[in-house]
Coordinates of C-alpha atoms and ligand atoms in Angstrom, one line a residue:
M966 CA -7.2 -10.1 7.0
I967 CA -5.3 -7.6 5.1
I968 CA -6.7 -4.3 6.2
K969 CA -8.6 -3.1 3.3
E970 CA -10.9 -6.5 3.6
Y971 CA -11.4 -6.1 6.8
V972 CA -12.9 -2.5 6.6
N973 CA -14.9 -3.2 4.3
Y974 CA -16.4 -6.0 5.9
K975 CA -16.6 -3.7 9.7
K976 CA -18.7 -0.5 6.7
E977 CA -20.6 -3.5 5.5
S978 CA -22.1 -4.3 8.6
L979 CA -22.6 -0.6 9.7
K980 CA -24.2 -0.4 6.8
A981 CA -27.3 -3.4 7.5
E982 CA -27.5 -2.1 11.2
I983 CA -28.0 1.8 10.1
A984 CA -30.8 0.4 7.5
S985 CA -33.0 -0.2 10.1
L986 CA -32.3 2.7 12.6
N987 CA -34.5 5.7 12.2
P988 CA -33.2 8.8 13.1
K989 CA -30.4 8.0 10.8
P990 CA -27.0 8.9 12.4
H991 CA -25.5 12.3 11.9
F992 CA -23.1 14.9 12.0
V993 CA -21.3 18.0 10.9
I994 CA -18.0 18.7 10.0
I995 CA -17.2 22.1 10.3
Q996 CA -14.2 23.6 8.4
V997 CA -12.6 26.9 8.9
N998 CA -10.0 26.9 5.5
E999 CA -8.6 26.6 2.8
D1000 CA -6.7 23.8 2.5
E1001 CA -6.2 21.4 -0.3
A1002 CA -4.8 18.3 2.3
S1003 CA -8.1 18.9 4.6
N1004 CA -10.7 18.8 1.2
A1005 CA -9.4 15.4 1.1
Y1006 CA -10.1 14.3 4.2
V1007 CA -13.5 16.2 4.8
R1008 CA -14.2 14.1 1.3
G1009 CA -13.1 11.1 2.6
K1010 CA -15.8 11.4 5.8
I1011 CA -18.6 12.4 3.5
K1012 CA -18.1 9.6 1.6
D1013 CA -17.7 6.8 4.2
A1014 CA -20.4 8.3 6.2
T1015 CA -22.7 8.5 3.1
E1016 CA -21.9 4.9 1.7
V1017 CA -23.1 3.2 5.4
G1018 CA -26.0 5.1 5.6
I1019 CA -25.1 7.7 7.7
I1020 CA -26.1 11.1 7.1
C1021 CA -23.0 14.4 7.2
D1022 CA -23.0 18.0 6.2
L1023 CA -21.1 20.2 6.0
V1024 CA -20.4 23.6 7.2
K1025 CA -17.8 25.6 5.8
L1026 CA -16.6 29.2 7.8
P1027 CA -14.9 31.5 5.9
V1028 CA -11.3 31.7 6.8
T1029 CA -11.2 35.1 8.5
V1030 CA -14.5 34.2 11.1
S1031 CA -13.9 35.7 14.4
Q1032 CA -13.7 32.8 17.7
E1033 CA -16.6 34.2 18.7
D1034 CA -18.6 33.2 16.4
L1035 CA -17.0 30.2 15.7
L1036 CA -17.9 29.1 19.2
K1037 CA -21.7 30.0 18.8
K1038 CA -21.8 27.3 15.8
I1039 CA -20.5 24.7 18.3
D1040 CA -23.1 25.8 20.5
E1041 CA -25.7 25.7 17.8
I1042 CA -24.9 22.1 16.8
N1043 CA -24.3 20.7 20.9
N1044 CA -27.5 21.6 21.3
D1045 CA -29.3 20.5 18.2
S1046 CA -30.8 17.0 19.9
N1047 CA -31.0 15.8 16.0
I1048 CA -27.1 16.1 15.9
D1049 CA -25.0 13.3 17.5
G1050 CA -22.1 13.5 16.2
L1051 CA -19.6 17.1 15.7
I1052 CA -15.7 17.4 14.1
V1053 CA -13.5 20.4 13.5
Q1054 CA -11.7 19.8 10.6
M1055 CA -8.1 20.8 11.5
P1056 CA -5.6 23.4 11.4
L1057 CA -7.8 26.4 12.1
P1058 CA -7.1 30.0 11.0
R1059 CA -4.6 31.9 13.4
Q1060 CA -7.0 34.0 15.1
I1061 CA -8.7 30.9 16.2
D1062 CA -7.2 29.6 20.1
E1063 CA -7.4 25.7 18.5
E1064 CA -7.8 24.1 22.8
A1065 CA -10.4 26.3 23.0
V1066 CA -12.5 24.7 19.9
K1067 CA -11.6 21.8 21.6
L1068 CA -12.7 21.8 25.2
A1069 CA -15.8 23.9 23.5
V1070 CA -17.3 20.8 21.8
D1071 CA -20.0 18.6 23.9
P1072 CA -17.8 15.7 25.2
K1073 CA -21.2 13.8 23.7
K1074 CA -20.9 14.5 20.6
D1075 CA -16.6 14.2 20.1
I1076 CA -16.6 11.4 17.5
D1077 CA -12.8 12.9 17.0
G1078 CA -12.2 11.3 21.3
F1079 CA -10.1 14.9 21.2
H1080 CA -12.3 16.3 24.5
P1081 CA -10.9 15.7 27.7
L1082 CA -14.3 14.5 29.2
T1083 CA -15.2 12.2 27.1
K1084 CA -15.9 9.1 26.8
L1085 CA -14.8 8.2 22.8
D1086 CA -10.8 6.9 22.6
P1087 CA -9.5 8.3 19.7
C1088 CA -10.0 6.9 15.7
T1089 CA -6.4 6.3 15.2
P1090 CA -4.9 4.8 18.2
K1091 CA -8.1 2.8 18.3
G1092 CA -9.0 1.6 15.2
I1093 CA -5.3 0.6 15.8
I1094 CA -6.3 -1.9 18.2
N1095 CA -9.0 -2.9 17.3
Y1096 CA -7.5 -4.0 13.8
L1097 CA -4.3 -5.8 16.4
K1098 CA -7.6 -7.9 17.9
N1099 CA -9.3 -8.8 15.1
E1100 CA -5.9 -10.3 13.8
N1101 CA -5.1 -12.2 17.0
V1102 CA -2.2 -10.1 18.2
A1103 CA -1.3 -11.6 21.5
L1104 CA -1.0 -7.9 23.3
S1105 CA -1.0 -8.7 27.2
G1106 CA 2.7 -9.0 28.7
K1107 CA 3.9 -8.0 25.7
N1108 CA 6.4 -5.2 25.4
A1109 CA 4.9 -2.4 23.1
L1110 CA 7.1 0.3 22.0
V1111 CA 5.1 3.8 20.8
I1112 CA 7.8 5.7 18.7
G1113 CA 6.5 9.8 19.2
R1114 CA 4.4 10.7 21.5
S1115 CA 1.6 13.1 20.0
N1116 CA -2.0 13.8 21.7
I1117 CA -3.6 12.8 18.8
V1118 CA -1.5 9.6 18.2
G1119 CA 1.5 8.5 20.6
K1120 CA 0.4 9.3 23.9
P1121 CA -3.2 8.1 23.3
M1122 CA -1.7 4.8 21.7
A1123 CA 1.0 4.1 24.4
R1124 CA -2.8 4.9 27.2
L1125 CA -4.6 1.9 25.6
L1126 CA -2.0 -0.7 24.9
L1127 CA -1.5 0.1 28.6
A1128 CA -4.9 -0.9 29.3
E1129 CA -4.2 -4.1 26.6
N1130 CA -2.1 -5.0 29.4
C1131 CA 1.2 -4.7 27.1
N1132 CA 4.6 -3.3 28.9
V1133 CA 4.5 0.8 26.4
T1134 CA 7.3 2.2 26.3
T1135 CA 6.9 5.4 24.8
V1136 CA 10.0 7.2 22.4
H1137 CA 10.3 10.5 20.6
S1138 CA 13.0 12.7 19.3
K1139 CA 14.5 13.2 22.3
T1140 CA 15.7 10.2 22.4
T1141 CA 19.3 8.1 22.1
K1142 CA 20.3 6.5 18.8
E1143 CA 21.8 4.0 21.1
D1144 CA 18.1 3.5 23.4
M1145 CA 16.6 4.3 20.0
K1146 CA 18.1 0.8 19.0
F1147 CA 17.1 -1.6 22.4
Y1148 CA 14.1 -0.6 22.3
I1149 CA 13.0 -1.1 18.7
E1150 CA 14.9 -5.1 18.9
H1151 CA 13.3 -5.9 22.0
A1152 CA 10.0 -4.6 21.6
D1153 CA 7.4 -6.8 20.1
I1154 CA 5.0 -4.4 18.9
I1155 CA 6.1 -1.0 16.9
V1156 CA 3.3 1.6 16.0
I1157 CA 5.1 4.9 14.7
A1158 CA 3.9 7.8 14.3
I1159 CA 6.8 10.7 13.8
G1160 CA 6.4 11.8 9.7
K1161 CA 9.8 10.4 9.1
A1162 CA 10.3 9.0 5.6
G1163 CA 11.5 5.3 6.2
F1164 CA 13.2 6.3 10.2
L1165 CA 12.6 2.2 10.6
D1166 CA 14.7 0.0 7.6
H1167 CA 15.9 -2.8 7.4
S1168 CA 19.8 -1.5 9.7
Y1169 CA 17.7 -2.9 12.7
N1170 CA 17.4 -6.6 14.5
Y1171 CA 14.2 -6.9 14.3
K1172 CA 12.1 -10.1 16.4
P1173 CA 11.0 -12.1 13.7
D1174 CA 7.4 -12.3 15.3
A1175 CA 6.9 -8.5 16.1
V1176 CA 4.1 -6.3 14.1
I1177 CA 5.3 -3.3 13.1
V1178 CA 2.1 -0.5 12.6
D1179 CA 3.3 2.7 9.8
V1180 CA 0.8 5.7 11.4
G1181 CA 3.2 7.8 9.1
I1182 CA 1.9 9.6 6.2
N1183 CA 5.0 11.4 3.8
R1184 CA 3.9 12.8 1.1
I1185 CA 7.2 12.4 -1.1
E1186 CA 7.3 13.4 -5.2
G1187 CA 3.8 13.1 -5.0
K1188 CA 3.7 9.2 -3.9
L1189 CA 2.6 8.6 -0.2
H1190 CA 5.2 6.6 2.1
G1191 CA 5.3 5.6 5.7
D1192 CA 7.8 5.7 8.8
A1193 CA 8.9 2.9 8.1
E1194 CA 10.3 1.2 5.1
R1195 CA 8.4 -1.8 3.4
D1196 CA 9.0 -5.6 3.9
L1197 CA 10.5 -5.3 7.0
P1198 CA 11.3 -9.6 8.5
V1199 CA 9.0 -9.4 10.6
K1200 CA 5.3 -11.0 11.0
L1201 CA 2.9 -8.0 10.6
Q1202 CA 3.8 -5.0 8.7
T1203 CA 0.9 -2.3 7.7
P1204 CA 1.0 -0.3 4.8
V1205 CA 1.0 2.9 4.1
P1206 CA -1.2 4.2 1.8
G1207 CA -4.0 1.7 2.3
G1208 CA -2.8 1.3 5.8
V1209 CA -3.7 2.4 9.5
G1210 CA -5.0 5.2 7.4
L1211 CA -8.5 3.3 6.6
L1212 CA -8.4 2.4 10.1
T1213 CA -8.8 5.4 11.4
R1214 CA -12.0 6.3 8.3
L1215 CA -13.6 3.4 9.5
T1216 CA -13.3 4.8 13.9
L1217 CA -14.4 7.6 12.7
L1218 CA -17.7 5.9 12.4
T1219 CA -18.1 3.5 14.2
N1220 CA -17.4 6.0 17.4
L1221 CA -20.2 8.2 15.6
M1222 CA -22.7 4.7 16.0
E1223 CA -21.3 5.1 19.9
A1224 CA -22.6 8.6 20.1
Y1225 CA -25.6 8.2 18.4
N1226 CA -26.5 4.7 21.0
A1227 CA -25.8 6.8 23.5
Q1228 CA -27.7 9.6 23.0
H1229 CA -30.9 7.8 21.6
K1230 CA -31.2 5.0 23.8
Ligands
NAP1461 P1 3.3 15.4 15.6 O1 2.5 15.7 16.2 O2 3.9 16.5 13.9 O3 4.7 14.7 16.4 C1 5.4 14.2 15.7 C2 5.9 13.0 17.3 O4 7.1 12.2 16.7 C3 6.7 13.8 17.9 O5 6.5 12.5 19.2 C4 8.4 14.1 17.7 O6 9.1 14.3 19.2 C5 8.4 12.5 17.6 N1 10.0 12.8 16.5 C6 9.5 13.1 15.4 N2 11.4 13.0 15.2 C7 11.7 12.2 15.4 C8 12.3 11.2 15.2 N3 13.8 11.2 14.3 N4 12.8 10.4 16.6 C9 12.3 9.5 17.3 N5 10.8 10.5 17.4 C10 10.4 12.0 16.7 O7 2.8 13.9 14.2 P2 1.1 13.2 14.8 O8 -0.1 14.0 14.0 O9 1.8 12.5 15.7 O10 1.9 12.4 12.9 C11 2.7 11.3 12.7 C12 2.5 10.5 11.8 O11 1.1 9.9 11.4 C13 2.5 11.9 10.7 O12 3.3 11.7 9.7 C14 1.3 12.0 9.6 O13 0.5 12.5 8.8 C15 0.9 10.7 10.3 N6 -0.8 10.4 10.7 C16 -1.0 9.2 10.1 C17 -2.4 8.9 10.9 C18 -3.4 7.5 10.0 O14 -5.0 7.8 10.0 N7 -2.7 7.3 9.0 C19 -3.3 10.1 11.6 C20 -2.5 11.4 12.9 C21 -1.6 11.1 11.9 P3 9.2 15.5 20.2 O15 7.6 14.8 21.0 O16 9.9 15.5 20.9 O17 9.1 16.7 19.1

């Protein structure tokens, strides 16, 4: 199923589930920036939530807010039993310690999955695993290659693939060209998240049955490009746009439902 159809189908079933719930699932986004990209992400999150019947409030704080006042606001939301989820939109201004903020969010409400104690997995890798399972992509015993090792994508991706019994390799900017070629050409599943347009190109001999999941978002002359060139000779390649971004957005909603169910049962 193409990703757009899969996401629409999942959103329809979420909508039906939420229609019978009282109180409605409810989350808050705290935004402390005037960043254009963040504004677009926040608008997207509010739109997705509203479409399925989830309540989403945006709390905008001035970019000059002190760390103490931001932490106070987080604490207030943590203690509000009417709110099931809390997102602090990144990036944060320079006077704020990002790690302190991530740790301040109640792990039970951390629908981004960033807190070390949260039971919720980060949205991008979790959305990818769910989609691969829906597509019946075999994972157990397969060679999975994760290109990139960030805390929000690469590292949790490798952990989740390992939990599915893949043989997982992680490569990064210090990997040699020769090793990169070797790992790419031996991989059954490649997840790339490095922010380098067209890094996976037609020069490699991919396994014909390989699956490429393209997480990269690169804006070039106003157009979005992934980290892989289009139409590589593999069994399945996720597009950019219209790919992993949609899975990430869907998983924020399903993480919220998990947080809601844990708090209301
Ligand atoms: P990040 O924190 O900037 O990390 C980039 C990773 O790529 C690092 O581990 C870096 O290696 C590695 N890298 C950079 N250049 C490389 C190269 N030439 N060869 C091999 N590895 C290289 O990035 P991120 O937050 O994970 O995001 C990665 C991309 O995914 C970005 O384009 C971002 O916009 C996109 N993204 C998309 C979604 C979505 O929902 N679609 C979600 C999150 C991110 P070192 O560790 O050695 O520096």
